[in-house]
Amino acid sequence: MTLTFPETGVLLGSNTKLGLELGYDIADPWAVTLTAAGQVWLFARDLLASGCNEPTGDGDVQVRPDTGGVFARVVIALSSPDGAAEIAVPRGTVESFLAAADAVVPAGHEDIDWPTELARLSGGTAA
């Protein structure tokens, strides 16, 4: 099962509107995806959840509440060797997305079907 939440974010610095999509797939229950401008970013679901309340993340993806005076947004900062961007996403969308993911696979109850995962990685079939 896959969840997708399309939304329009704001590219900070230029105030340009940007179409994006938050995604969740139960096949990878710890992860979420952010698709924007043709790029897909994969990061931890708990990073997104924690970032709604306090700045979090040390790597290529960092999440924080908007400290520019707009409580109704969450900022997702993305960086790569090709550049960096900060995207403000409506808080309500992020919270609804996380609630929907939690309804499918509650946080803390994630599990992996190891025979299927190992078969997928090795190109074989599950035992």
GROMACS .gro file of C-alpha atoms in nm:
model
  127
    1MET     CA    1   0.000   0.000   0.000
    2THR     CA    2   0.127   0.343  -0.094
    3LEU     CA    3   0.011   0.684   0.029
    4THR     CA    4   0.069   0.999  -0.175
    5PHE     CA    5  -0.010   1.354  -0.070
    6PRO     CA    6   0.030   1.610  -0.351
    7GLU     CA    7   0.085   1.967  -0.233
    8THR     CA    8   0.227   2.302  -0.334
    9GLY     CA    9   0.525   2.418  -0.134
   10VAL     CA   10   0.718   2.743  -0.141
   11LEU     CA   11   1.084   2.754  -0.236
   12LEU     CA   12   1.231   2.981   0.028
   13GLY     CA   13   1.458   3.258  -0.090
   14SER     CA   14   1.263   3.311  -0.412
   15ASN     CA   15   0.905   3.261  -0.286
   16THR     CA   16   0.846   3.042  -0.592
   17LYS     CA   17   0.559   2.794  -0.569
   18LEU     CA   18   0.670   2.437  -0.622
   19GLY     CA   19   0.460   2.127  -0.682
   20LEU     CA   20   0.562   1.840  -0.461
   21GLU     CA   21   0.441   1.507  -0.331
   22LEU     CA   22   0.491   1.334   0.002
   23GLY     CA   23   0.490   0.955  -0.027
   24TYR     CA   24   0.480   0.655   0.206
   25ASP     CA   25   0.506   0.288   0.111
   26ILE     CA   26   0.448   0.009   0.364
   27ALA     CA   27   0.724  -0.189   0.190
   28ASP     CA   28   0.968   0.058   0.350
   29PRO     CA   29   0.779   0.152   0.668
   30TRP     CA   30   1.053   0.367   0.823
   31ALA     CA   31   1.087   0.595   0.521
   32VAL     CA   32   0.899   0.873   0.347
   33THR     CA   33   0.968   1.034   0.011
   34LEU     CA   34   0.951   1.392  -0.104
   35THR     CA   35   0.928   1.436  -0.480
   36ALA     CA   36   0.989   1.786  -0.613
   37ALA     CA   37   1.116   1.917  -0.946
   38GLY     CA   38   1.164   1.562  -1.074
   39GLN     CA   39   1.388   1.463  -0.782
   40VAL     CA   40   1.298   1.204  -0.520
   41TRP     CA   41   1.435   1.237  -0.168
   42LEU     CA   42   1.407   0.938   0.069
   43PHE     CA   43   1.439   1.001   0.441
   44ALA     CA   44   1.318   0.876   0.779
   45ARG     CA   45   0.954   0.916   0.873
   46ASP     CA   46   1.057   1.004   1.229
   47LEU     CA   47   1.281   1.283   1.093
   48LEU     CA   48   0.974   1.442   0.932
   49ALA     CA   49   0.766   1.393   1.247
   50SER     CA   50   1.031   1.535   1.481
   51GLY     CA   51   1.098   1.827   1.251
   52CYS     CA   52   0.741   1.949   1.290
   53ASN     CA   53   0.826   2.049   1.648
   54GLU     CA   54   1.201   2.115   1.656
   55PRO     CA   55   1.493   2.140   1.414
   56THR     CA   56   1.624   1.793   1.333
   57GLY     CA   57   1.858   1.621   1.088
   58ASP     CA   58   2.233   1.633   1.033
   59GLY     CA   59   2.269   1.522   0.672
   60ASP     CA   60   2.127   1.597   0.330
   61VAL     CA   61   1.774   1.635   0.469
   62GLN     CA   62   1.690   1.859   0.762
   63VAL     CA   63   1.342   1.946   0.887
   64ARG     CA   64   1.230   2.226   1.116
   65PRO     CA   65   0.926   2.430   1.204
   66ASP     CA   66   0.918   2.758   1.011
   67THR     CA   67   1.094   3.004   1.240
   68GLY     CA   68   1.021   3.294   1.007
   69GLY     CA   69   0.700   3.363   1.193
   70VAL     CA   70   0.476   3.129   0.992
   71PHE     CA   71   0.375   2.852   1.233
   72ALA     CA   72   0.155   2.697   0.966
   73ARG     CA   73   0.458   2.570   0.771
   74VAL     CA   74   0.730   2.310   0.809
   75VAL     CA   75   1.060   2.369   0.629
   76ILE     CA   76   1.239   2.080   0.461
   77ALA     CA   77   1.599   2.167   0.374
   78LEU     CA   78   1.759   1.953   0.104
   79SER     CA   79   2.124   1.953   0.001
   80SER     CA   80   2.333   1.763  -0.251
   81PRO     CA   81   2.657   1.819  -0.442
   82ASP     CA   82   2.442   1.986  -0.711
   83GLY     CA   83   2.286   2.246  -0.481
   84ALA     CA   84   2.054   2.310  -0.192
   85ALA     CA   85   1.694   2.420  -0.140
   86GLU     CA   86   1.460   2.495   0.145
   87ILE     CA   87   1.095   2.414   0.083
   88ALA     CA   88   0.816   2.535   0.310
   89VAL     CA   89   0.529   2.286   0.322
   90PRO     CA   90   0.192   2.349   0.488
   91ARG     CA   91   0.202   2.204   0.841
   92GLY     CA   92  -0.151   2.066   0.803
   93THR     CA   93  -0.048   1.859   0.501
   94VAL     CA   94   0.257   1.719   0.681
   95GLU     CA   95   0.054   1.635   0.993
   96SER     CA   96  -0.227   1.474   0.788
   97PHE     CA   97   0.030   1.276   0.589
   98LEU     CA   98   0.199   1.149   0.905
   99ALA     CA   99  -0.139   1.061   1.061
  100ALA     CA  100  -0.233   0.861   0.750
  101ALA     CA  101   0.102   0.678   0.752
  102ASP     CA  102   0.056   0.610   1.125
  103ALA     CA  103  -0.292   0.467   1.059
  104VAL     CA  104  -0.142   0.220   0.810
  105VAL     CA  105   0.173   0.132   1.009
  106PRO     CA  106   0.186   0.286   1.358
  107ALA     CA  107   0.520   0.445   1.441
  108GLY     CA  108   0.719   0.202   1.653
  109HIS     CA  109   0.542  -0.101   1.501
  110GLU     CA  110   0.731  -0.117   1.173
  111ASP     CA  111   0.845  -0.461   1.065
  112ILE     CA  112   1.026  -0.617   0.771
  113ASP     CA  113   0.939  -0.945   0.601
  114TRP     CA  114   1.302  -1.062   0.591
  115PRO     CA  115   1.263  -1.360   0.351
  116THR     CA  116   1.086  -1.140   0.097
  117GLU     CA  117   1.332  -0.853   0.140
  118LEU     CA  118   1.636  -1.080   0.105
  119ALA     CA  119   1.484  -1.241  -0.204
  120ARG     CA  120   1.419  -0.900  -0.355
  121LEU     CA  121   1.778  -0.790  -0.288
  122SER     CA  122   1.928  -1.108  -0.428
  123GLY     CA  123   1.695  -1.129  -0.729
  124GLY     CA  124   1.556  -1.463  -0.612
  125THR     CA  125   1.227  -1.577  -0.466
  126ALA     CA  126   1.108  -1.578  -0.106
  127ALA     CA  127   1.153  -1.898   0.095
   0.00000   0.00000   0.00000
